[in-house]
Coordinates of C-alpha atoms and ligand atoms in Angstrom, one line a residue:
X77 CA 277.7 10.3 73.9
X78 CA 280.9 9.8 75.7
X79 CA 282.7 13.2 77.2
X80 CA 285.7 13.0 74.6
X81 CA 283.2 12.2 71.9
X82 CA 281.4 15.5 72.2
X83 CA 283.3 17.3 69.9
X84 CA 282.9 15.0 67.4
X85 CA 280.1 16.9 64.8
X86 CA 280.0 14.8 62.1
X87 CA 277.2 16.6 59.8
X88 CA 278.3 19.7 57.4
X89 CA 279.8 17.7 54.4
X90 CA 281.8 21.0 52.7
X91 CA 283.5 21.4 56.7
X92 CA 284.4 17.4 56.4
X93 CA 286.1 18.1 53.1
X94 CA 288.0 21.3 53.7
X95 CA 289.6 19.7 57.4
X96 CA 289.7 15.8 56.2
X97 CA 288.0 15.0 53.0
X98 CA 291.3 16.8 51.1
X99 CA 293.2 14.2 52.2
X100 CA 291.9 11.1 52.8
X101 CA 290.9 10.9 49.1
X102 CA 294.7 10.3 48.7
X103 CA 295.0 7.6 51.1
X104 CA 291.8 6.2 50.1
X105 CA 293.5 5.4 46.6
X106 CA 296.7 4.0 47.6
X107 CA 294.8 1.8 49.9
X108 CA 292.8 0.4 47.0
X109 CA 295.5 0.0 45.4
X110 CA 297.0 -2.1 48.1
X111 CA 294.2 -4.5 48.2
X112 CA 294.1 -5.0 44.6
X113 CA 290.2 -6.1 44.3
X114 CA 289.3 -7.5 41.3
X115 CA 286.4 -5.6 38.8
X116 CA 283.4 -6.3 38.4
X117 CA 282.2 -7.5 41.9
X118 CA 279.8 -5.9 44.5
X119 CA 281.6 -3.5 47.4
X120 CA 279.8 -2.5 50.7
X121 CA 281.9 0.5 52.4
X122 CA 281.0 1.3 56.0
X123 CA 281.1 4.5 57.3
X124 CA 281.5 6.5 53.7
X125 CA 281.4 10.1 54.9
X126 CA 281.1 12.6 52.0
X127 CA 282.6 9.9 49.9
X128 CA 285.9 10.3 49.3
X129 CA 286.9 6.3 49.7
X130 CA 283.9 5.5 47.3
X131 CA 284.6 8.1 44.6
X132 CA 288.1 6.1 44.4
X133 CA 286.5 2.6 44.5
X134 CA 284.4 4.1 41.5
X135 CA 287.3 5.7 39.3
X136 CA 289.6 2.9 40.5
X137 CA 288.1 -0.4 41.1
X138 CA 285.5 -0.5 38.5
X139 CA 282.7 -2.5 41.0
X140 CA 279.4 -3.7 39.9
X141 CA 277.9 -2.1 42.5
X142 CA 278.9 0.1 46.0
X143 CA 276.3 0.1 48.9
X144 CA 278.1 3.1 50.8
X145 CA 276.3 3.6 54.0
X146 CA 276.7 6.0 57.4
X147 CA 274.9 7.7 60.1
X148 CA 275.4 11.1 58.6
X149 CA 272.6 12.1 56.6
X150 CA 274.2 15.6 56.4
X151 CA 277.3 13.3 54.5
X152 CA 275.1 10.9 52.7
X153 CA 273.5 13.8 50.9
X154 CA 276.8 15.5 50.1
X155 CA 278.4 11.9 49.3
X156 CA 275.1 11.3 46.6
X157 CA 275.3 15.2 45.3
X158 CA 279.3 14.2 44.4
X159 CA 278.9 10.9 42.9
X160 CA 275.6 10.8 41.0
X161 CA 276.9 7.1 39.7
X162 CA 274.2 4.4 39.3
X163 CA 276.7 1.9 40.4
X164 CA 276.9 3.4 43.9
X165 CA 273.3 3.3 46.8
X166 CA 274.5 5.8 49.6
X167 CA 272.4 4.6 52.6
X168 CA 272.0 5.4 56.4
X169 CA 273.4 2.8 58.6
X170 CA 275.7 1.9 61.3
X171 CA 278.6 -0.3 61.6
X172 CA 277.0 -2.2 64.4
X173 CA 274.0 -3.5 62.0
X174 CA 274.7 -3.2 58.0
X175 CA 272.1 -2.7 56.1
X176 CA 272.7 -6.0 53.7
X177 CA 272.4 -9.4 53.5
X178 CA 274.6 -12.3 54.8
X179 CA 277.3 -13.2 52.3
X180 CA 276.4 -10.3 49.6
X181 CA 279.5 -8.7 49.2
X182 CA 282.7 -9.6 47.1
X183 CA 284.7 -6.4 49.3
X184 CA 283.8 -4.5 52.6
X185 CA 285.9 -1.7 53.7
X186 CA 285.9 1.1 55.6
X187 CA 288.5 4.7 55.7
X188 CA 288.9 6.5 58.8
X189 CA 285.9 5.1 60.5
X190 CA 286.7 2.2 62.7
X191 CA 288.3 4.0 65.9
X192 CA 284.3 6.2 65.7
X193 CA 282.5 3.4 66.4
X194 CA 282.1 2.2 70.3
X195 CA 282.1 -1.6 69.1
X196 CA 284.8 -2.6 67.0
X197 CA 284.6 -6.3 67.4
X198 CA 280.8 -6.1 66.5
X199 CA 281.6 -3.7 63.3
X200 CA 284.2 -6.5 62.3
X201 CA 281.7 -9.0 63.0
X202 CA 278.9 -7.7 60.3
X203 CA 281.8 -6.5 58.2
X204 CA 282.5 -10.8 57.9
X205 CA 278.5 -11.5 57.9
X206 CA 277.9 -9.4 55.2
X207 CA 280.8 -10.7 52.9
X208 CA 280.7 -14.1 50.9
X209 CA 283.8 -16.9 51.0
X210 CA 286.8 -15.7 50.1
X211 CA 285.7 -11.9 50.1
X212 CA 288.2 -9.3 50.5
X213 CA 287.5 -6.9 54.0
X214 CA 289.7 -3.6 54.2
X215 CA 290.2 -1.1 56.6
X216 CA 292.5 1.9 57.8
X217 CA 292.3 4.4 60.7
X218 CA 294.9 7.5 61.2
X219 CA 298.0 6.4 63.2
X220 CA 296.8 8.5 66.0
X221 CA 299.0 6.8 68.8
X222 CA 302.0 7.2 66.7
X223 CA 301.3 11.0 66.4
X224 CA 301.4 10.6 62.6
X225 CA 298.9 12.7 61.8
X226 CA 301.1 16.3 61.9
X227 CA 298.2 18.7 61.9
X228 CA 296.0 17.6 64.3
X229 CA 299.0 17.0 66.2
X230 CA 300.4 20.8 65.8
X231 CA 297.2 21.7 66.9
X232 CA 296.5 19.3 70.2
X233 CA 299.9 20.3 71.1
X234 CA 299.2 24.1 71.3
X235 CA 295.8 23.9 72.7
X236 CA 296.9 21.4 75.3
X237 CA 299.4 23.7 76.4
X238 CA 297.2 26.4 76.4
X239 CA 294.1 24.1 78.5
X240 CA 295.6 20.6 80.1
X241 CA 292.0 19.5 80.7
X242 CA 291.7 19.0 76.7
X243 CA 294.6 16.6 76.6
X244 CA 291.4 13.9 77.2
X245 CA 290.0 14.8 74.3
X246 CA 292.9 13.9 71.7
X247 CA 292.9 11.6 69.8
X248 CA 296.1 9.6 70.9
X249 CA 294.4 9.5 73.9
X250 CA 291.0 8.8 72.7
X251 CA 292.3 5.7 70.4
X252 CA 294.9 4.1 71.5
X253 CA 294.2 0.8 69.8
X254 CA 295.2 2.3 66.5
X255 CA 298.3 0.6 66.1
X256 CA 299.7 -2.0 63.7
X257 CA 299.5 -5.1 66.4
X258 CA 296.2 -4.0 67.7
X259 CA 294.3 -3.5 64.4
X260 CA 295.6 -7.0 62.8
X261 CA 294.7 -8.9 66.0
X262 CA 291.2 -6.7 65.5
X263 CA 291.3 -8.7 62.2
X264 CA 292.6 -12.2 63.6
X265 CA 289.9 -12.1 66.5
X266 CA 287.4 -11.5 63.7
X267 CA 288.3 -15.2 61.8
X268 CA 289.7 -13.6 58.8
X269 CA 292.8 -15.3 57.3
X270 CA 295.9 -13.6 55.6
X271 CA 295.9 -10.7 57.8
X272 CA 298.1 -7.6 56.4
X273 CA 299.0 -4.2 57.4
X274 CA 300.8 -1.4 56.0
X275 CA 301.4 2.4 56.8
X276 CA 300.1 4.5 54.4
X277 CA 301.6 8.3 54.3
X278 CA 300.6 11.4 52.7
X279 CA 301.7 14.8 52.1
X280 CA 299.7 17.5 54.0
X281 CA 300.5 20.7 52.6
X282 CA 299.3 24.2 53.7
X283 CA 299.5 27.2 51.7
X284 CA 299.2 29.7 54.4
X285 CA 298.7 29.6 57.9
X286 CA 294.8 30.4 56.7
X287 CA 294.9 27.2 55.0
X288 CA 295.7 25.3 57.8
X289 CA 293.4 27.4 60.6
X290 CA 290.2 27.8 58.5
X291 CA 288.9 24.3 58.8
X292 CA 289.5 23.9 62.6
X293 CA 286.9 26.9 62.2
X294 CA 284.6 25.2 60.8
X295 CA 283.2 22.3 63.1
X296 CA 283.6 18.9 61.5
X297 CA 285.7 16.3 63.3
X298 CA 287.2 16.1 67.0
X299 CA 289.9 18.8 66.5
X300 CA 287.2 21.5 64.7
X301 CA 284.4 20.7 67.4
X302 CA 286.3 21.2 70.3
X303 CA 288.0 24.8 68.5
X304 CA 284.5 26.2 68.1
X305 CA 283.6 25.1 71.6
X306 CA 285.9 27.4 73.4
X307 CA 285.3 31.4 74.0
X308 CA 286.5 33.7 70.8
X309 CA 289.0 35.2 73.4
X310 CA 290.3 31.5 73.9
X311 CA 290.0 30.8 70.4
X312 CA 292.1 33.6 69.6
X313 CA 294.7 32.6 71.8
X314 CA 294.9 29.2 70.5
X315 CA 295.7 30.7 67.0
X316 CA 298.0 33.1 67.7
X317 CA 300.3 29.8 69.1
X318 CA 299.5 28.3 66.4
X319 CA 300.7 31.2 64.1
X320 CA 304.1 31.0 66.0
X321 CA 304.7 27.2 66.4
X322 CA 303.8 26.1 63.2
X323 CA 307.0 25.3 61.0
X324 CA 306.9 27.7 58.0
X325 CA 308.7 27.4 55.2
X326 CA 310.0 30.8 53.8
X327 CA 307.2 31.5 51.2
X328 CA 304.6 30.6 54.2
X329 CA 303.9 27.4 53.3
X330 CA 302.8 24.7 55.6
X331 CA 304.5 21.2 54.8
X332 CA 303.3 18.3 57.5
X333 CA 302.5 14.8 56.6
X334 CA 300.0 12.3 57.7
X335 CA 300.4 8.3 58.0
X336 CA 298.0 5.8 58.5
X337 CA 298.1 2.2 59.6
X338 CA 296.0 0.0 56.6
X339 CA 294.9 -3.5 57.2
X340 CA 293.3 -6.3 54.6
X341 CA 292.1 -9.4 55.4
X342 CA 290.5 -12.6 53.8
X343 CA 287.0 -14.3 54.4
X344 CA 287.6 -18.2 55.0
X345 CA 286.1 -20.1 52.8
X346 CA 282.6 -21.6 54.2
X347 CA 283.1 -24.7 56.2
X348 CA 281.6 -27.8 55.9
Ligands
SAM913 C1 286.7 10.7 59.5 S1 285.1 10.4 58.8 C2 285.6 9.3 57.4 C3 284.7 9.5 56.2 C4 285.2 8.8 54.9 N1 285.3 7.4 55.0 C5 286.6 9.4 54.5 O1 287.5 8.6 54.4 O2 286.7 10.6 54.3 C6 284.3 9.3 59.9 C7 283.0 8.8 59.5 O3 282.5 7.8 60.3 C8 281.1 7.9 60.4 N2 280.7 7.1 61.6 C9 280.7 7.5 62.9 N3 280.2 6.5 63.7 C10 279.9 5.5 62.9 C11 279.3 4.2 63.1 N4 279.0 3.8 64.3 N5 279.1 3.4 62.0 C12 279.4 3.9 60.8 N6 280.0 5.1 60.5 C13 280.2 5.9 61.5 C14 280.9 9.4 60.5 O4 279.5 9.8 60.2 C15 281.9 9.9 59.5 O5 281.3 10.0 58.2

Protein backbone atom coordinates (compact mmCIF):
# COMPACT_ATOMS: atom_id res chain seq x y z
CA UNK A 1 0.00 0.00 0.00
CA UNK A 2 1.20 3.26 -1.32
CA UNK A 3 1.78 6.24 1.51
CA UNK A 4 -1.30 8.31 0.18
CA UNK A 5 -3.26 5.16 -0.06
CA UNK A 6 -3.13 4.46 3.67
CA UNK A 7 -6.05 6.22 4.58
CA UNK A 8 -8.04 4.63 2.25
CA UNK A 9 -10.31 1.97 4.73
CA UNK A 10 -12.58 0.62 2.57
CA UNK A 11 -14.48 -1.95 4.95
CA UNK A 12 -17.49 -0.68 7.29
CA UNK A 13 -20.34 -0.52 4.70
CA UNK A 14 -22.97 1.92 7.01
CA UNK A 15 -19.49 4.50 7.25
CA UNK A 16 -19.31 4.21 3.18
CA UNK A 17 -22.95 5.17 2.99
CA UNK A 18 -23.22 7.97 5.49
CA UNK A 19 -19.74 9.87 3.86
CA UNK A 20 -20.28 8.56 0.02
CA UNK A 21 -23.00 6.05 -0.57
CA UNK A 22 -25.70 9.23 0.02
CA UNK A 23 -24.66 10.46 -2.94
CA UNK A 24 -23.28 8.49 -5.39
CA UNK A 25 -26.73 6.67 -5.60
CA UNK A 26 -27.72 9.97 -7.37
CA UNK A 27 -25.00 10.03 -9.81
CA UNK A 28 -25.16 6.39 -10.24
CA UNK A 29 -28.78 6.93 -11.80
CA UNK A 30 -28.21 9.80 -14.07
CA UNK A 31 -25.28 7.95 -15.37
CA UNK A 32 -27.50 4.93 -16.32
CA UNK A 33 -29.53 7.02 -17.71
CA UNK A 34 -26.84 8.48 -19.95
CA UNK A 35 -25.85 5.13 -21.31
CA UNK A 36 -29.19 4.06 -22.07
CA UNK A 37 -28.66 0.11 -21.96
CA UNK A 38 -31.15 -1.79 -23.20
CA UNK A 39 -33.29 -4.57 -20.70
CA UNK A 40 -32.94 -7.63 -20.46
CA UNK A 41 -29.13 -8.30 -20.98
CA UNK A 42 -26.44 -9.52 -18.44
CA UNK A 43 -24.32 -6.43 -16.49
CA UNK A 44 -20.90 -7.08 -14.72
CA UNK A 45 -20.17 -3.92 -12.39
CA UNK A 46 -16.60 -3.65 -11.06
CA UNK A 47 -15.82 -2.34 -7.90
CA UNK A 48 -19.76 -2.23 -6.49
CA UNK A 49 -19.10 -1.05 -2.94
CA UNK A 50 -22.19 -1.30 -0.78
CA UNK A 51 -24.09 -1.12 -3.90
CA UNK A 52 -25.40 1.91 -4.67
CA UNK A 53 -24.63 1.82 -8.66
CA UNK A 54 -26.23 -1.74 -8.72
CA UNK A 55 -29.36 -1.04 -6.66
CA UNK A 56 -29.95 1.61 -9.69
CA UNK A 57 -29.00 -0.81 -12.47
CA UNK A 58 -31.72 -3.08 -10.71
CA UNK A 59 -34.71 -0.46 -10.25
CA UNK A 60 -33.57 1.23 -13.57
CA UNK A 61 -32.17 -0.95 -16.11
CA UNK A 62 -34.20 -4.10 -15.67
CA UNK A 63 -30.90 -6.59 -16.46
CA UNK A 64 -31.09 -10.32 -16.64
CA UNK A 65 -28.52 -10.64 -14.47
CA UNK A 66 -25.69 -8.28 -12.40
CA UNK A 67 -22.37 -10.07 -11.38
CA UNK A 68 -21.34 -7.09 -8.92
CA UNK A 69 -17.99 -7.87 -7.58
CA UNK A 70 -15.09 -6.00 -5.20
CA UNK A 71 -12.35 -6.59 -2.76
CA UNK A 72 -14.41 -5.51 0.17
CA UNK A 73 -16.03 -8.29 1.81
CA UNK A 74 -17.10 -5.82 4.66
CA UNK A 75 -19.14 -4.00 1.35
CA UNK A 76 -20.08 -7.15 -0.42
CA UNK A 77 -21.99 -8.29 2.71
CA UNK A 78 -23.61 -4.86 3.17
CA UNK A 79 -24.22 -4.68 -0.79
CA UNK A 80 -26.05 -8.47 -0.58
CA UNK A 81 -28.01 -7.48 2.96
CA UNK A 82 -29.41 -4.29 0.66
CA UNK A 83 -30.32 -5.92 -2.46
CA UNK A 84 -31.53 -9.51 -1.68
CA UNK A 85 -32.46 -9.63 -5.67
CA UNK A 86 -31.92 -13.00 -7.43
CA UNK A 87 -30.95 -11.11 -10.53
CA UNK A 88 -27.84 -9.71 -8.87
CA UNK A 89 -24.34 -12.37 -7.60
CA UNK A 90 -22.21 -9.90 -5.33
CA UNK A 91 -18.69 -11.56 -5.59
CA UNK A 92 -15.06 -10.76 -4.35
CA UNK A 93 -12.81 -9.72 -7.04
CA UNK A 94 -10.55 -7.20 -8.42
CA UNK A 95 -10.44 -5.00 -11.40
CA UNK A 96 -7.17 -6.41 -12.44
CA UNK A 97 -8.68 -10.19 -12.96
CA UNK A 98 -12.72 -10.36 -13.18
CA UNK A 99 -14.16 -13.09 -12.11
CA UNK A 100 -16.11 -13.95 -15.57
CA UNK A 101 -15.73 -15.29 -18.79
CA UNK A 102 -14.47 -13.75 -22.09
CA UNK A 103 -17.28 -12.08 -23.91
CA UNK A 104 -20.10 -12.67 -21.21
CA UNK A 105 -21.40 -9.47 -20.61
CA UNK A 106 -23.89 -7.23 -22.64
CA UNK A 107 -22.63 -3.96 -20.05
CA UNK A 108 -19.58 -3.50 -17.66
CA UNK A 109 -19.32 -0.52 -15.63
CA UNK A 110 -17.95 0.78 -12.81
CA UNK A 111 -18.85 4.27 -10.16
CA UNK A 112 -16.20 5.81 -8.30
CA UNK A 113 -13.78 3.05 -8.61
CA UNK A 114 -11.31 3.50 -11.46
CA UNK A 115 -8.86 6.21 -9.93
CA UNK A 116 -8.60 3.04 -6.66
CA UNK A 117 -7.09 0.76 -8.64
CA UNK A 118 -3.06 0.98 -9.37
CA UNK A 119 -3.66 -0.43 -13.00
CA UNK A 120 -6.13 1.31 -14.99
CA UNK A 121 -5.13 0.22 -18.42
CA UNK A 122 -5.25 -3.55 -17.13
CA UNK A 123 -8.87 -2.85 -15.31
CA UNK A 124 -9.94 -1.38 -18.91
CA UNK A 125 -8.41 -4.31 -20.40
CA UNK A 126 -10.65 -7.19 -18.57
CA UNK A 127 -13.48 -4.64 -18.53
CA UNK A 128 -13.22 -5.26 -22.81
CA UNK A 129 -12.30 -9.15 -22.22
CA UNK A 130 -15.16 -9.74 -20.34
CA UNK A 131 -17.73 -7.97 -22.59
CA UNK A 132 -19.12 -9.50 -25.93
CA UNK A 133 -19.28 -7.37 -29.58
CA UNK A 134 -20.85 -4.44 -29.45
CA UNK A 135 -21.25 -4.38 -25.57
CA UNK A 136 -21.75 -1.25 -23.85
CA UNK A 137 -18.58 -0.43 -21.04
CA UNK A 138 -19.34 2.65 -18.57
CA UNK A 139 -17.41 4.35 -16.16
CA UNK A 140 -17.19 7.65 -13.85
CA UNK A 141 -14.74 8.83 -11.26
CA UNK A 142 -15.21 12.25 -9.10
CA UNK A 143 -13.73 15.33 -10.84
CA UNK A 144 -11.05 15.38 -8.31
CA UNK A 145 -8.58 17.64 -10.31
CA UNK A 146 -11.18 20.03 -11.07
CA UNK A 147 -11.95 20.45 -7.29
CA UNK A 148 -15.63 19.51 -8.02
CA UNK A 149 -16.21 17.56 -5.30
CA UNK A 150 -17.04 20.65 -2.57
CA UNK A 151 -16.89 18.67 0.63
CA UNK A 152 -13.98 16.89 0.48
CA UNK A 153 -12.59 19.94 -0.87
CA UNK A 154 -13.85 22.16 2.26
CA UNK A 155 -12.33 19.71 4.17
CA UNK A 156 -8.61 19.16 2.40
CA UNK A 157 -8.59 22.83 2.41
CA UNK A 158 -8.75 23.29 6.18
CA UNK A 159 -6.79 20.43 7.17
CA UNK A 160 -4.04 21.30 4.67
CA UNK A 161 -3.81 24.57 6.19
CA UNK A 162 -3.81 23.32 9.46
CA UNK A 163 -0.83 20.19 8.42
CA UNK A 164 0.97 21.01 4.80
CA UNK A 165 2.45 17.43 4.87
CA UNK A 166 -1.36 16.15 4.15
CA UNK A 167 -1.63 18.07 0.98
CA UNK A 168 0.00 14.55 -0.50
CA UNK A 169 -2.68 12.81 0.52
CA UNK A 170 -5.59 14.69 -1.48
CA UNK A 171 -7.14 13.55 -3.82
CA UNK A 172 -6.41 16.21 -6.61
CA UNK A 173 -3.14 15.29 -5.89
CA UNK A 174 -3.51 11.60 -5.63
CA UNK A 175 -5.55 11.47 -9.19
CA UNK A 176 -4.72 13.69 -11.36
CA UNK A 177 -5.74 11.72 -14.42
CA UNK A 178 -9.32 12.26 -13.55
CA UNK A 179 -10.15 14.61 -16.21
CA UNK A 180 -12.29 14.55 -19.34
CA UNK A 181 -9.14 14.16 -21.95
CA UNK A 182 -7.48 11.72 -19.75
CA UNK A 183 -10.34 9.31 -19.01
CA UNK A 184 -11.59 9.16 -22.90
CA UNK A 185 -8.04 8.52 -24.05
CA UNK A 186 -8.18 5.83 -20.97
CA UNK A 187 -11.14 4.54 -23.18
CA UNK A 188 -9.49 5.05 -26.81
CA UNK A 189 -6.17 3.27 -25.65
CA UNK A 190 -8.48 0.49 -24.55
CA UNK A 191 -9.90 -0.19 -28.42
CA UNK A 192 -13.30 0.85 -27.62
CA UNK A 193 -15.14 2.95 -30.28
CA UNK A 194 -17.60 5.91 -29.86
CA UNK A 195 -15.96 7.27 -26.86
CA UNK A 196 -18.22 9.79 -24.74
CA UNK A 197 -17.89 11.87 -21.72
CA UNK A 198 -20.03 14.02 -19.77
CA UNK A 199 -19.94 15.79 -16.30
CA UNK A 200 -22.34 14.67 -14.04
CA UNK A 201 -23.32 17.05 -10.98
CA UNK A 202 -25.20 16.66 -7.83
CA UNK A 203 -26.49 18.54 -5.01
CA UNK A 204 -24.68 17.86 -1.72
CA UNK A 205 -26.71 19.23 1.00
CA UNK A 206 -25.84 19.35 4.73
CA UNK A 207 -28.33 19.94 7.41
CA UNK A 208 -26.02 20.96 10.03
CA UNK A 209 -22.50 21.25 10.43
CA UNK A 210 -23.08 17.61 12.28
CA UNK A 211 -24.22 16.38 9.12
CA UNK A 212 -21.34 17.29 7.27
CA UNK A 213 -18.52 16.30 10.17
CA UNK A 214 -19.98 13.02 11.44
CA UNK A 215 -18.94 10.84 8.47
CA UNK A 216 -15.34 12.21 8.23
CA UNK A 217 -15.58 10.56 11.92
CA UNK A 218 -16.32 7.58 10.84
CA UNK A 219 -13.31 6.05 8.78
CA UNK A 220 -14.49 5.07 5.27
CA UNK A 221 -12.72 6.72 2.34
CA UNK A 222 -9.37 8.86 2.03
CA UNK A 223 -10.84 12.00 3.68
CA UNK A 224 -12.42 9.86 6.93
CA UNK A 225 -9.16 7.65 7.23
CA UNK A 226 -6.76 10.22 7.37
CA UNK A 227 -9.43 12.41 10.12
CA UNK A 228 -9.34 9.49 12.41
CA UNK A 229 -5.58 9.08 11.99
CA UNK A 230 -4.64 12.32 13.67
CA UNK A 231 -4.50 13.02 17.65
CA UNK A 232 -8.29 14.11 19.21
CA UNK A 233 -6.42 17.46 20.00
CA UNK A 234 -5.67 17.71 16.20
CA UNK A 235 -8.91 16.46 15.36
CA UNK A 236 -10.53 19.02 17.25
CA UNK A 237 -8.75 21.63 15.74
CA UNK A 238 -9.49 20.54 12.28
CA UNK A 239 -13.25 20.91 13.14
CA UNK A 240 -13.44 23.85 14.81
CA UNK A 241 -11.98 25.48 11.08
CA UNK A 242 -14.27 23.61 9.67
CA UNK A 243 -17.09 25.07 11.79
CA UNK A 244 -15.89 28.56 10.77
CA UNK A 245 -15.09 28.12 6.97
CA UNK A 246 -17.83 26.24 5.95
CA UNK A 247 -20.53 28.52 4.00
CA UNK A 248 -23.71 28.38 6.06
CA UNK A 249 -26.74 29.35 5.00
CA UNK A 250 -28.85 31.15 7.74
CA UNK A 251 -30.93 28.14 9.04
CA UNK A 252 -27.36 26.20 9.25
CA UNK A 253 -27.66 24.41 6.30
CA UNK A 254 -24.77 23.22 4.29
CA UNK A 255 -25.35 23.59 0.40
CA UNK A 256 -22.12 22.22 -1.78
CA UNK A 257 -22.26 20.35 -4.86
CA UNK A 258 -20.36 17.53 -6.43
CA UNK A 259 -19.47 16.81 -10.26
CA UNK A 260 -18.18 14.03 -11.84
CA UNK A 261 -16.63 13.34 -15.15
CA UNK A 262 -18.74 10.03 -16.92
CA UNK A 263 -17.44 8.17 -19.80
CA UNK A 264 -19.23 5.34 -22.18
CA UNK A 265 -17.75 3.47 -24.71
CA UNK A 266 -18.51 0.69 -27.37
CA UNK A 267 -16.96 -2.82 -27.80
CA UNK A 268 -15.89 -3.30 -31.67
CA UNK A 269 -17.49 -5.77 -33.22
CA UNK A 270 -15.16 -9.04 -33.41
CA UNK A 271 -12.89 -9.00 -36.32
CA UNK A 272 -12.41 -11.37 -38.85
C1 LIG B 1 -15.70 5.08 -3.65
S1 LIG B 1 -16.09 3.39 -3.51
C2 LIG B 1 -17.35 3.24 -4.78
C3 LIG B 1 -18.37 2.17 -4.45
C4 LIG B 1 -19.62 2.16 -5.33
N1 LIG B 1 -19.29 1.80 -6.71
C5 LIG B 1 -20.35 3.48 -5.27
O1 LIG B 1 -20.56 4.10 -6.31
O2 LIG B 1 -20.75 3.89 -4.18
C6 LIG B 1 -14.67 2.62 -4.21
C7 LIG B 1 -14.77 1.11 -4.27
O3 LIG B 1 -13.69 0.59 -5.03
C8 LIG B 1 -13.33 -0.65 -4.48
N2 LIG B 1 -11.99 -0.98 -4.96
C9 LIG B 1 -10.80 -0.53 -4.50
N3 LIG B 1 -9.80 -1.08 -5.20
C10 LIG B 1 -10.36 -1.89 -6.13
C11 LIG B 1 -9.85 -2.76 -7.17
N4 LIG B 1 -8.53 -2.89 -7.38
N5 LIG B 1 -10.73 -3.45 -7.92
C12 LIG B 1 -12.07 -3.31 -7.74
N6 LIG B 1 -12.61 -2.51 -6.78
C13 LIG B 1 -11.77 -1.81 -5.99
C14 LIG B 1 -13.43 -0.41 -2.98
O4 LIG B 1 -13.50 -1.63 -2.24
C15 LIG B 1 -14.71 0.41 -2.91
O5 LIG B 1 -15.85 -0.41 -2.77
Amino acid sequence: MSISSRHDAWSAGTSYDAYMGRWSGEVATRFLAWIDVPASVDWLEVGCGTGALSAAILATCAPRSLLAIDPSDGFLATARHKLPDPRATFAPGGADALPAADASRDAVVSGLVLNFVPDREKALAEMRRVARPGARIGFYVWDYPGRGVAFMREFWDAATALDPAARDLTEDRRFPFCTQPDLVALAHRAGLVSVAAIPIEVATGFADFDDFWTPFTLGAGPAPGYCMSLEADARARLRERLRHTLPRSADGAIALTARAWAVKAVVPPASG
